[in-house]
Coordinates of C-alpha atoms and ligand atoms in Angstrom, one line a residue:
X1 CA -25.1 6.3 -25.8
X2 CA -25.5 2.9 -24.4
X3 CA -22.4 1.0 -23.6
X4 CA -19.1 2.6 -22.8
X5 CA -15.3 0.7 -23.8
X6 CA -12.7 2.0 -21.3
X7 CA -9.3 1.6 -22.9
X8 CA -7.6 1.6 -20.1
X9 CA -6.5 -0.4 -16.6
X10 CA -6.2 0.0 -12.7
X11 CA -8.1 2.8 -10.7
X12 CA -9.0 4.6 -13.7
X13 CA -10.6 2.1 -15.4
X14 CA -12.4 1.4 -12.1
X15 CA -13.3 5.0 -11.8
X16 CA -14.8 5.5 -15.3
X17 CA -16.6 2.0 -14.6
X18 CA -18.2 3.8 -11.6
X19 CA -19.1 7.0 -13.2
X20 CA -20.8 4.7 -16.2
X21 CA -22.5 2.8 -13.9
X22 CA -24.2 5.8 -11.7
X23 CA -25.7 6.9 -15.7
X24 CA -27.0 3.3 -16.3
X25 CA -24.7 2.9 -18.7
X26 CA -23.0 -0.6 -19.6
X27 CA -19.2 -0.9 -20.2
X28 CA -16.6 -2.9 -21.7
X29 CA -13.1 -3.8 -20.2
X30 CA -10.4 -4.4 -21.9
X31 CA -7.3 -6.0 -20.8
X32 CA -3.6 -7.7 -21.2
X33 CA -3.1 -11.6 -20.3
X34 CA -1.6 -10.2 -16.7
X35 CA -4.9 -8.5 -16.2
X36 CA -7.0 -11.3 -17.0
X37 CA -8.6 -10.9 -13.4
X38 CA -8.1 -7.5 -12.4
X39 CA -10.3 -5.6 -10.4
X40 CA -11.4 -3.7 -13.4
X41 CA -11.9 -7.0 -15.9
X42 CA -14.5 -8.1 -13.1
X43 CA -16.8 -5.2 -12.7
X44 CA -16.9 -4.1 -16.5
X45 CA -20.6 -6.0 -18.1
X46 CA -17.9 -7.4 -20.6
X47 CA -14.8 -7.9 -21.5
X48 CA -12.3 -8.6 -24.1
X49 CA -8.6 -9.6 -24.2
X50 CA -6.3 -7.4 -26.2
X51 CA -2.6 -8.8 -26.2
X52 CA 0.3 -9.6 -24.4
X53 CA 1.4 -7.6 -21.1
X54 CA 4.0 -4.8 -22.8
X55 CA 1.7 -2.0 -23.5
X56 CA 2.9 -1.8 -27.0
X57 CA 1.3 -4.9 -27.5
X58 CA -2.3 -4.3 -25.6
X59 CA -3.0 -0.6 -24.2
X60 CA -1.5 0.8 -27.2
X61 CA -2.7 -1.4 -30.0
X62 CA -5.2 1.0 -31.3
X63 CA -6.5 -1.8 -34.0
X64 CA -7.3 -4.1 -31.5
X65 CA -9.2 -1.5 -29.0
X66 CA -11.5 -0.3 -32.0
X67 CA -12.2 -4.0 -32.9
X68 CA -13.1 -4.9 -29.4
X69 CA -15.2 -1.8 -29.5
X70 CA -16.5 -3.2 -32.3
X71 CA -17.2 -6.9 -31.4
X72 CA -18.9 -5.3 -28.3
X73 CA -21.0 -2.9 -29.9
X74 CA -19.9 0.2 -27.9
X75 CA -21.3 3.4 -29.0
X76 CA -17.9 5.3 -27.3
X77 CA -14.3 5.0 -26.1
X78 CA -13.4 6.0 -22.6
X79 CA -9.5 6.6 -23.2
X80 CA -8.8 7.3 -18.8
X81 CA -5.5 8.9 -19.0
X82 CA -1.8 7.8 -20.3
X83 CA -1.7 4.9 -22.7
X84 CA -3.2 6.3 -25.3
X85 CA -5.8 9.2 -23.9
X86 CA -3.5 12.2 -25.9
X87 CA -2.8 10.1 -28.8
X88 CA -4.8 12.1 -31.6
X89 CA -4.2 8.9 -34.3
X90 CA -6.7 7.3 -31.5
X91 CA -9.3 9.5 -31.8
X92 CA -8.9 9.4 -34.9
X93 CA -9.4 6.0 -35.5
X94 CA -12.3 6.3 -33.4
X95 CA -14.2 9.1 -35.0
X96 CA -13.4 7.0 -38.6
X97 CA -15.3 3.7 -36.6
X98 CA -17.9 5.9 -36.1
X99 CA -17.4 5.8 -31.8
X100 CA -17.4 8.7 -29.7
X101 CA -14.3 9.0 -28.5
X102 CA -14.3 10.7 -24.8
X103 CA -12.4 13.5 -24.7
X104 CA -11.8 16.7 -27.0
X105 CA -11.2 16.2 -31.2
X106 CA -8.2 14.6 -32.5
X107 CA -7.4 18.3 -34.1
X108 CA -7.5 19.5 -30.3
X109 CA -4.9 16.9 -29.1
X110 CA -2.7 17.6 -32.1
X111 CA -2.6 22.0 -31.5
X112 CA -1.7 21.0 -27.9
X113 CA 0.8 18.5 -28.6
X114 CA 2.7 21.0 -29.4
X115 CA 3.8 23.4 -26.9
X116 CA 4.8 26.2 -29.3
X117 CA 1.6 26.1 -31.0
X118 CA -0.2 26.3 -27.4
X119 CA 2.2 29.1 -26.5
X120 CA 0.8 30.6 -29.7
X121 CA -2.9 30.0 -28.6
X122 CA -2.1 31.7 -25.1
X123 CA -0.3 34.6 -26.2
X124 CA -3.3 35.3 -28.7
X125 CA -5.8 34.5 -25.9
X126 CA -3.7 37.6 -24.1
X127 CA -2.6 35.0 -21.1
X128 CA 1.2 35.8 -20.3
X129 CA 3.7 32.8 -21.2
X130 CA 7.5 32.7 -19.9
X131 CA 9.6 34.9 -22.1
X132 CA 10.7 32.3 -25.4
X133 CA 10.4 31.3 -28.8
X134 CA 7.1 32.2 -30.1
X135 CA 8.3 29.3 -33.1
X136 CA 9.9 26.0 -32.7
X137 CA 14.0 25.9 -33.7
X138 CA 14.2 24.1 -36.8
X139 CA 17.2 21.0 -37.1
X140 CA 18.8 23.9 -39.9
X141 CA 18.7 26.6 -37.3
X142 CA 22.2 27.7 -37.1
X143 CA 23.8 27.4 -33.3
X144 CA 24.5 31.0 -33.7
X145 CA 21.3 32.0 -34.5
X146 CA 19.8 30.5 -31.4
X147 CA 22.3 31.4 -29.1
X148 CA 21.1 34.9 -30.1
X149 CA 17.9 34.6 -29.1
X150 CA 18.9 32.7 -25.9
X151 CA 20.8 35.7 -24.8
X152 CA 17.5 38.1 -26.3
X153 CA 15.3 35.7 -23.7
X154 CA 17.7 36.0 -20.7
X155 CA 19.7 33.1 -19.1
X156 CA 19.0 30.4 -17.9
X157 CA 17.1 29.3 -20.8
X158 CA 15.3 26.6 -20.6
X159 CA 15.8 24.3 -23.7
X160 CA 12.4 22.2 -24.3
X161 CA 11.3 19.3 -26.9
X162 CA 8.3 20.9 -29.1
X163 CA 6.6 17.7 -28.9
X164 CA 7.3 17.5 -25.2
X165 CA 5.5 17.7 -21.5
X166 CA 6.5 16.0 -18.6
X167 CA 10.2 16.9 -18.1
X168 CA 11.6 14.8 -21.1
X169 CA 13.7 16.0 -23.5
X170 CA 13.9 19.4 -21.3
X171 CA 17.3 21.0 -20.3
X172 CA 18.3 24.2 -18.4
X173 CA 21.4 26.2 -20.2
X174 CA 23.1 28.7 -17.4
X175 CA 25.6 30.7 -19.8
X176 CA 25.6 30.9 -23.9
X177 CA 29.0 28.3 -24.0
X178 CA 27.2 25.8 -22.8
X179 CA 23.9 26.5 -25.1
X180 CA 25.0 24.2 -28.3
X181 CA 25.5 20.9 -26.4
X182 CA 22.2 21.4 -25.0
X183 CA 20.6 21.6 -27.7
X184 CA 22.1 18.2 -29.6
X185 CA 21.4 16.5 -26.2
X186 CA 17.9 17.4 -26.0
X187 CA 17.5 17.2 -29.6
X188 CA 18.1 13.6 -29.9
X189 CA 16.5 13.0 -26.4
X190 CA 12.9 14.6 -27.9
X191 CA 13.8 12.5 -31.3
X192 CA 14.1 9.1 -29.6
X193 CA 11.0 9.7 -27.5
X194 CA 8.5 11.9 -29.2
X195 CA 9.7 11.0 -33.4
X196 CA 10.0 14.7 -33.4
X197 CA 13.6 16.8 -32.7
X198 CA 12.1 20.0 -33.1
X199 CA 12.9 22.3 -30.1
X200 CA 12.7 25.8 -28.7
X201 CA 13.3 27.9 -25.8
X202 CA 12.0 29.7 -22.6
X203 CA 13.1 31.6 -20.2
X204 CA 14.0 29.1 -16.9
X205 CA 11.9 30.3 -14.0
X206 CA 13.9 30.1 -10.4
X207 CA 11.9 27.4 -8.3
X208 CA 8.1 28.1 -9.2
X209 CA 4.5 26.7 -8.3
X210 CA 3.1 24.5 -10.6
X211 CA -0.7 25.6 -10.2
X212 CA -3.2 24.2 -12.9
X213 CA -6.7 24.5 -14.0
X214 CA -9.3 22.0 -14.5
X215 CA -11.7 23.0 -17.6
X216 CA -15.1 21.7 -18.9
X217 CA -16.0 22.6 -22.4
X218 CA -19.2 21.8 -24.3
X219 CA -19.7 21.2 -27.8
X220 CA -22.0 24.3 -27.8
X221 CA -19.4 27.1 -26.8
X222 CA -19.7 27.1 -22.8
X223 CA -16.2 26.8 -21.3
X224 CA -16.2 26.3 -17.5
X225 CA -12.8 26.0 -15.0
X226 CA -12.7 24.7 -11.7
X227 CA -10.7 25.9 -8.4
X228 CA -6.9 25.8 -9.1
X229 CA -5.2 22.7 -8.1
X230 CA -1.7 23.0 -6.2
X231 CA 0.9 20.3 -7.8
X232 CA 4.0 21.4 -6.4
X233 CA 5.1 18.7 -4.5
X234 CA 6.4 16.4 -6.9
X235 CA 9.7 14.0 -7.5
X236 CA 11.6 13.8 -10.3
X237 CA 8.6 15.4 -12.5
X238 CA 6.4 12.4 -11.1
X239 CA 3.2 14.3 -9.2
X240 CA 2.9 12.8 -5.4
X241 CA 0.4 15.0 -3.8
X242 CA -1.9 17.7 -4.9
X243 CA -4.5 19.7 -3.2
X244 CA -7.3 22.5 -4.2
X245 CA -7.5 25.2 -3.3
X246 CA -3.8 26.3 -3.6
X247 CA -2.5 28.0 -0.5
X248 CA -0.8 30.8 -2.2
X249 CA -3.8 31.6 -4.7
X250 CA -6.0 34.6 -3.6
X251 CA -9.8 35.1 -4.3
X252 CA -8.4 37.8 -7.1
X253 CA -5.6 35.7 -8.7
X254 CA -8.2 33.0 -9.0
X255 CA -10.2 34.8 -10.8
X256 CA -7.6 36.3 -13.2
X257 CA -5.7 32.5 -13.2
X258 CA -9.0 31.0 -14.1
X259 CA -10.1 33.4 -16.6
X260 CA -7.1 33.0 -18.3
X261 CA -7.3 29.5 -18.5
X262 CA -10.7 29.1 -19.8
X263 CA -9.4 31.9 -22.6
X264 CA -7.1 29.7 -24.0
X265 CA -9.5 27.0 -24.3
X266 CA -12.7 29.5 -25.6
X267 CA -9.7 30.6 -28.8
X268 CA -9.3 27.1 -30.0
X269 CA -12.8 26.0 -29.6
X270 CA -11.5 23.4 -27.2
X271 CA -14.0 20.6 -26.1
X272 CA -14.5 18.0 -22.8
X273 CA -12.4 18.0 -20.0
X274 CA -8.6 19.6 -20.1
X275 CA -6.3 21.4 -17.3
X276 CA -4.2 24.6 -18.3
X277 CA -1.1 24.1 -16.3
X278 CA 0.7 27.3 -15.4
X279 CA 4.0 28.2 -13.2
X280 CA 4.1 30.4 -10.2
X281 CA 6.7 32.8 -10.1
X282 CA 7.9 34.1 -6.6
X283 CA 6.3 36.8 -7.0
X284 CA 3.2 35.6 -7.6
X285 CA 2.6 36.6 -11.4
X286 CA 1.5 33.2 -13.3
X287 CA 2.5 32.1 -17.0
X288 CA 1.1 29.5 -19.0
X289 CA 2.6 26.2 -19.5
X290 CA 1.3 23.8 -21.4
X291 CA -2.4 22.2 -21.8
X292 CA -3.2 18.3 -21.1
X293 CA -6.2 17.4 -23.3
X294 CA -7.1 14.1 -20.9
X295 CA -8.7 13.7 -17.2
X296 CA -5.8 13.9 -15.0
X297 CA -5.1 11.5 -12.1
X298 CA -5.7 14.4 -9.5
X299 CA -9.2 14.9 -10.5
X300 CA -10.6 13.7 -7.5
X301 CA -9.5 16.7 -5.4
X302 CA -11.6 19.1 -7.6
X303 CA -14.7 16.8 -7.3
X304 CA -14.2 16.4 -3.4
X305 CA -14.6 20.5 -3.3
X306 CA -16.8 21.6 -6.3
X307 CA -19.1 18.2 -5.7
X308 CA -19.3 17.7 -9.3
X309 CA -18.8 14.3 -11.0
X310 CA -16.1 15.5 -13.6
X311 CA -16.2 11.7 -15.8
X312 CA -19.6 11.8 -15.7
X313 CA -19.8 15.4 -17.4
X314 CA -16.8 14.1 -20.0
X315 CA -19.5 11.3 -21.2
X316 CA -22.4 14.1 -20.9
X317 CA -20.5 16.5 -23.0
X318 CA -19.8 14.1 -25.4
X319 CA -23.1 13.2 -25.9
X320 CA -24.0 16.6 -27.0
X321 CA -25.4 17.8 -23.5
X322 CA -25.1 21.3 -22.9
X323 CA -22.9 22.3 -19.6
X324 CA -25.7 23.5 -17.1
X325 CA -23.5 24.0 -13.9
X326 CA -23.1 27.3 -12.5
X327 CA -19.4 28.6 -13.1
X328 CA -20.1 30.1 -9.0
X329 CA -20.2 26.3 -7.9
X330 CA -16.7 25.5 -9.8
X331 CA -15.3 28.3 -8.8
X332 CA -15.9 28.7 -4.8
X333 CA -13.9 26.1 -2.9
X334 CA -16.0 24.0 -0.4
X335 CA -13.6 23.2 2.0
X336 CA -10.4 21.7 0.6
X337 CA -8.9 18.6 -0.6
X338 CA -5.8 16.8 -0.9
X339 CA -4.6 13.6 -2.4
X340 CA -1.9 11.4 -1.7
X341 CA -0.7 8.9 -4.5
X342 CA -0.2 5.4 -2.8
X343 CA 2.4 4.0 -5.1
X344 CA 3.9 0.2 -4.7
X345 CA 7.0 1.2 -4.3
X346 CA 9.9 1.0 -1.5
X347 CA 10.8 5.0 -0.4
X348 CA 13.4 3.3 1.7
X349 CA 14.9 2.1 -1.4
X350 CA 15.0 5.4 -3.6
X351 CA 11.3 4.8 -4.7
X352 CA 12.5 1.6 -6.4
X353 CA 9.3 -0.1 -7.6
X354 CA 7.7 -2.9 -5.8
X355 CA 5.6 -5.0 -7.5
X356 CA 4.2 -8.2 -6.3
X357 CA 1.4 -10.0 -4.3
X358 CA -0.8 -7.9 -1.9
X359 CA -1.2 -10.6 0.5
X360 CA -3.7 -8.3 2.4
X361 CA -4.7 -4.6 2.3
X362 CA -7.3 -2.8 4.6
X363 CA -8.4 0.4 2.9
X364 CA -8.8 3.7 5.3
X365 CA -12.6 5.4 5.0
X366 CA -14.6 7.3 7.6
X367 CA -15.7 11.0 7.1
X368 CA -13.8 12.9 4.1
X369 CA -11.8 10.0 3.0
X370 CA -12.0 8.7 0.0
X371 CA -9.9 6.2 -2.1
X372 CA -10.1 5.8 -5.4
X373 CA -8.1 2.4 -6.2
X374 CA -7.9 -1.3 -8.0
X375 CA -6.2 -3.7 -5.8
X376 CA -7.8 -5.9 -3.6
X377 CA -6.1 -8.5 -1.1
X378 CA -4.4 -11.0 -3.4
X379 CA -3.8 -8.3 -6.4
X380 CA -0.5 -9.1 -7.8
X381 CA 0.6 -6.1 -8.9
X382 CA 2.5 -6.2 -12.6
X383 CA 5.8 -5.0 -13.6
X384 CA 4.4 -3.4 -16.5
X385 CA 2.7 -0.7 -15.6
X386 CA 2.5 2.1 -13.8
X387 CA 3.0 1.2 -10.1
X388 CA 0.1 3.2 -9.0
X389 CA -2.2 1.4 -6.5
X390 CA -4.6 3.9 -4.8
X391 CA -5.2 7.6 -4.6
X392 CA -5.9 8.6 -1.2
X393 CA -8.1 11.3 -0.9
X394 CA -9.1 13.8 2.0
X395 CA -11.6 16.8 2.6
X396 CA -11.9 18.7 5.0
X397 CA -13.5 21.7 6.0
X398 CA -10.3 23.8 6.0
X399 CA -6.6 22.7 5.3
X400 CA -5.5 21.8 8.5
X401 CA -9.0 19.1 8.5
X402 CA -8.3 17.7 5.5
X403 CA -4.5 17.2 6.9
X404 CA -5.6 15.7 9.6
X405 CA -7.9 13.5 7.8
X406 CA -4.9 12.6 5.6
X407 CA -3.0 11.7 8.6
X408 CA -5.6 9.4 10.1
X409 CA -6.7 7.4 6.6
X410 CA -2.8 6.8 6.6
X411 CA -2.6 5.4 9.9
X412 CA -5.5 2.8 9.0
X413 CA -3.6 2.2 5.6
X414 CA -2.5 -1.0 5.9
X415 CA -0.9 -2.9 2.5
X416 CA 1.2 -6.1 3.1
X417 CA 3.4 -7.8 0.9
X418 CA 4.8 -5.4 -1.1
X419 CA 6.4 -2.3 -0.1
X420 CA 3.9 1.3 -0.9
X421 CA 4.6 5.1 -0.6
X422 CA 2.4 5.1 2.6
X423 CA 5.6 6.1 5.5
X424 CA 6.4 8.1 2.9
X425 CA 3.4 10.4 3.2
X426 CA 3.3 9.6 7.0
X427 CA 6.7 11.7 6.8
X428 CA 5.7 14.1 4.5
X429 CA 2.3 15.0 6.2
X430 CA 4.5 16.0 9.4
X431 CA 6.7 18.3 7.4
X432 CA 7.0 22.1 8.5
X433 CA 6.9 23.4 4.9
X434 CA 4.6 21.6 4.1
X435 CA 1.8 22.3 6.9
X436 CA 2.9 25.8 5.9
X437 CA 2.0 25.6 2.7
X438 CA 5.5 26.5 1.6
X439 CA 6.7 24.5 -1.2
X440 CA 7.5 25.1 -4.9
X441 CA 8.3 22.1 -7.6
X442 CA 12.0 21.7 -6.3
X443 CA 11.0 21.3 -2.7
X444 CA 10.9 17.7 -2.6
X445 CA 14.0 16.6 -4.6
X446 CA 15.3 19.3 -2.3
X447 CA 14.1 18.0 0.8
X448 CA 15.0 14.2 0.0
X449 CA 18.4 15.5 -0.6
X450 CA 18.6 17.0 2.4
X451 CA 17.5 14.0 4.5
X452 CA 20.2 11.5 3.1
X453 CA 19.4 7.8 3.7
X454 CA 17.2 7.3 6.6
X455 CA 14.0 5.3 6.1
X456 CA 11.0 6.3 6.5
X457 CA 9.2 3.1 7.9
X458 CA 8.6 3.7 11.8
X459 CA 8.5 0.0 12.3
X460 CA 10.9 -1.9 10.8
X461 CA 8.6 -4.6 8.7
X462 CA 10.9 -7.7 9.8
X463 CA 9.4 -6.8 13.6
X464 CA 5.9 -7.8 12.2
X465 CA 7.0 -11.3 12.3
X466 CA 8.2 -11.1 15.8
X467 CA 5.2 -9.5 17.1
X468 CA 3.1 -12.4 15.6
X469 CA 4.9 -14.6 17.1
X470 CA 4.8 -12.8 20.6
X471 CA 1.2 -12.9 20.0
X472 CA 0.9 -16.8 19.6
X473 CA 3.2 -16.9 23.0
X474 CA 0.4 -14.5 24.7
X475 CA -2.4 -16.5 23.1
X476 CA -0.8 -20.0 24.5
X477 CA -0.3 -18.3 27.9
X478 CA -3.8 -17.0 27.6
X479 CA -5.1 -21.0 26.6
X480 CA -3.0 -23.0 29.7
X481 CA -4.4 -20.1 32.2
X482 CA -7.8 -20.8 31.0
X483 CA -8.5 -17.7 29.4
X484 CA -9.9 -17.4 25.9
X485 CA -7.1 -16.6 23.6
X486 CA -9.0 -15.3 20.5
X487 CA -12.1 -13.5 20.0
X488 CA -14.9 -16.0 20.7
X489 CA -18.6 -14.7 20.9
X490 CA -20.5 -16.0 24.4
X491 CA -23.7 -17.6 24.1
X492 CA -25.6 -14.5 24.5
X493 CA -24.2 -13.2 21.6
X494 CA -22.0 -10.5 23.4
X495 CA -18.3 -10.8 22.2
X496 CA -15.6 -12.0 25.0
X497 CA -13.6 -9.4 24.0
X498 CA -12.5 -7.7 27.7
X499 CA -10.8 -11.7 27.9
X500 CA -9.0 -11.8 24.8
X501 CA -5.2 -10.9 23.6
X502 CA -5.8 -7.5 21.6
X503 CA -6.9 -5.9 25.1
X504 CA -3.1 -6.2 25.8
X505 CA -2.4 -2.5 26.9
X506 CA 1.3 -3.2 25.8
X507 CA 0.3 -4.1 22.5
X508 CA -0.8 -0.3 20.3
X509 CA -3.7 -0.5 18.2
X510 CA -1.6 0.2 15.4
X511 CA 0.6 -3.0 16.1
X512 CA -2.7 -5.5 17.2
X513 CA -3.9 -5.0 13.7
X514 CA -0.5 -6.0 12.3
X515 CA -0.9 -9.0 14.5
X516 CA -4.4 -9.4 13.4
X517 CA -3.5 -9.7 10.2
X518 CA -0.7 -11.4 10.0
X519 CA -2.6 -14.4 12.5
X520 CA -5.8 -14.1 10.0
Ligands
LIG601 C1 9.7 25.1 -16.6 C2 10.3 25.4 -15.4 C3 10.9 26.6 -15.1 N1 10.9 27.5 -16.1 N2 9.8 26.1 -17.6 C4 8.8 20.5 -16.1 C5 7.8 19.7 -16.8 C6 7.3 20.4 -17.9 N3 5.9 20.2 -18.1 C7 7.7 21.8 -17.6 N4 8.5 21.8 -16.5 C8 9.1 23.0 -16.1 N5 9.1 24.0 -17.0 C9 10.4 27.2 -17.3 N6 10.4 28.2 -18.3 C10 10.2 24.3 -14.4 C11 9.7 23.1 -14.8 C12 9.7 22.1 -13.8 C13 8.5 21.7 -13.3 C14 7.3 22.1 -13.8 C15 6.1 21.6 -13.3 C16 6.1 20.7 -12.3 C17 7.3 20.2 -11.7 C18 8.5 20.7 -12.2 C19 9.7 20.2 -11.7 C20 10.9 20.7 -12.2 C21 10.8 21.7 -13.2

């Protein structure tokens, strides 16, 4: 393998590019017209335009990825993840160009497309799944019928789309009357999204953990998991920070939850990288959930503690290489990681999306931080796609570290002209349950609920423009009184800085950098 596609955009493309580029390998870039100069277009050793900005018409064309694969001479496809990295018709496609495609067999994405026939592959693997229809309910199946086995399962049922993941096409039934509406509604919901009504049912679990399991597979029977990953703390089924190791997972659990996980994906012969999401009951037991067959966005914090390159073993796997890390290494946490998921978006206006032109961004580093990202200062972020602008990611040498870690990288955060998640996470890193380690998946929604309609912003954004202009007062004051108004280095070299404006003891050092910028 010599040269590497990556049918994708934004920080994943960028992170693939990296790992490609660590292996000597060269890539390719693809992108839409929007993209045209995207941080990703630039650093690829090629690139090639594929269509109009609607994903339809350029991240999803299939024909035109192979031919620019083609016309490139790749040896492989690097799908990233969404667009079309679970899309078995892709690999497919790729297989029948003769490219490796990056990721497990198109027969591997089909079996766990469907979340009865992974239900199947669990139970047989022995791993317990919430109490449900071993079989998918049929348009035919009389209401009858199923309201029978609803009331077999125990209410609330959960009503789920066969072809589903996510949250779509999902609905929870409280009593047996209200069972048969359900079902048309979520029917038609799972039709119109997935081309396929088919649904069945579980058993609805009372506020759980969502705790899942990153795998490495080789093509030569070694299956390998990682440390769990915590994903609780999401919104509206939309993941907004994870961290590894969980805080509720025991040295014992872990080893039964990862076992388990690596089961399923030994009994279908499962190959490259995939996570085995499971709940959390109250009570601690586990049940499996459903199996992604892509690398996830919150792969990071599993690298940050195991120290392994997980892209870079994708492309190794699929180039036949056997998996020689030590299952100790991927299973002992080194400290612990968390990741926040910087989105451009307004929290103070419901998470509304806020796309635009980053007129200037610092990014946070210093020990344990790392951010994994796209946009640059003048990035106009698109409408199209997923607003996702950084992941933010800390290690620490304990929980409380990386927290702290978090806390600082946020401070330095600094994105202007568009509105991001960032006060968001500044709120949510000071939040009881959550330095507790006490959440579940309805914590959030719950919590926002709860808080009503203040912002989250500390400082207004409109004050930014007054404190620049303070700042231009100060500097003229400084001028007329003969001092130096601006940072000016003296003939010896040494900086002037004790004279200048940003020693202003009135001024924090959080608001001279918003002056800073705002004068650059
Ligand atoms: C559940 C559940 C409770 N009981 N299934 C939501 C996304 C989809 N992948 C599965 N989901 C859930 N399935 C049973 N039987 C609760 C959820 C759920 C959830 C799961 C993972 C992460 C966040 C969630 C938020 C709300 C509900």
């Amino acid at each position: 393998m010599r040269k590497i596609l990556i049918a994708n955009r934004g920080e994943i493309a960028v992170r693939v590019m990296r790992a490609c580029r660590d292996m000597g390998l060269a890539t390719v870039a693809v992108y839409s017209e929007c993209d045209r100069a995207a941080r990703h277009v630039r650093m690829a050793d090629e690139a090639i335009g594929i269509g109009p900005n609607p994903p339809r018409e350029s991240y999803l064309r299939i024909d035109r990825i192979i031919d620019a694969a083609r016309a490139s001479g790749a040896d492989a496809i690097h799908p990233g993840y969404g667009f079309l990295s679970e899309n078995e018709d892709f690999a497919a496609a790729c297989r029948e160009a003769g490219l490796t495609f990056i990721g497990p067999t198109a027969e591997a994405i089909t079996l766990m497309g469907s979340k009865t026939a992974a239900r199947r592959a669990a139970i047989a693997a022995g791993v317990p799944v919430v109490p449900g229809t071993e079989e998918p309910l049929a348009a035919d199946v009389p209401d009858a019928v199923i309201v029978e086995r609803a009331t077999q399962i125990g209410f609330p049922v959960m009503v789920k789309a066969v072809a589903g993941g996510g949250g779509k096409g999902m609905r929870v039934v409280g009593s047996p009357a209200d069972l048969p509406s359900a079902i048309r509604a979520a029917r038609s919901e799972a039709g119109a999204a997935f081309g396929d009504s088919t649904i069945y049912l579980e058993r609805r679990l009372e506020r759980p953990r969502h705790i899942e399991v990153q795998l490495l597979a080789d093509h030569h029977g070694t299956v390998l998991a990682c440390v769990e990953r915590e994903c609780s703390i999401q919104r509206r089924h939309q993941k907004v920070i994870e961290e590894t190791p969980s805080p509720v997972v025991s040295p014992e659990q872990r080893a039964r939850l990862t076992s388990a996980a690596a089961a399923v994906a030994a009994s279908v012969g499962y190959t490259n990288a995939g996570t085995v999401e499971f709940l959390f009951d109250e009570q601690g037991r586990f049940y499996f959930l459903e199996v992604n067959t892509r690398i996830q966005v919150e792969h990071p914090v599993t690298e940050m503690i195991t120290g392994v390159d997980l892209v870079a073993w994708q492309i190794r796997i699929a180039c036949g290489e056997r998996l020689t890390l030590s299952a100790d290494q991927l299973l002992t946490p080194r400290g612990h990681a968390i990741e926040c998921r910087v989105y451009a978006e307004d929290p103070d206006a419901g998470f509304l999306p806020s796309p635009g032109l980053i007129t200037s961004l610092r990014i946070p580093s210093g020990p344990g931080i790392r951010d994994d990202g796209w946009a640059e200062t003048g990035t106009d972020v698109p409408v199209f796609y997923d607003p996702l602008i950084s992941k933010l990611i800390a290690w620490g040498e304990d929980r409380p570290q990386a927290i702290a870690r978090m806390r600082r990288a946020l401070l330095e955060y600094e994105v202007r002209g568009i509105r991001t998640s960032l006060p968001f996470f500044q709120w949510m890193l000071r939040q009881p349950a959550f330095l507790a380690g006490e959440f579940h998946t309805e914590f959030l929604d719950e919590l926002l609920q709860r808080r009503g309609v203040e912002g989250f912003s500390a400082i207004d954004p409109s004050l930014e423009e007054v404190a620049a202009i303070a700042a231009c007062i100060a500097d003229a004051e400084d001028a007329s009184a003969g001092r130096s108004a601006s940072p000016t280095a003296t003939t010896d070299g040494r900086s002037s800085k004790s004279e200048g404006w940003w020693d202003r003891p009135a001024l924090s050092w959080k608001h001279r950098a918003r002056v800073e910028a705002l004068r650059g």
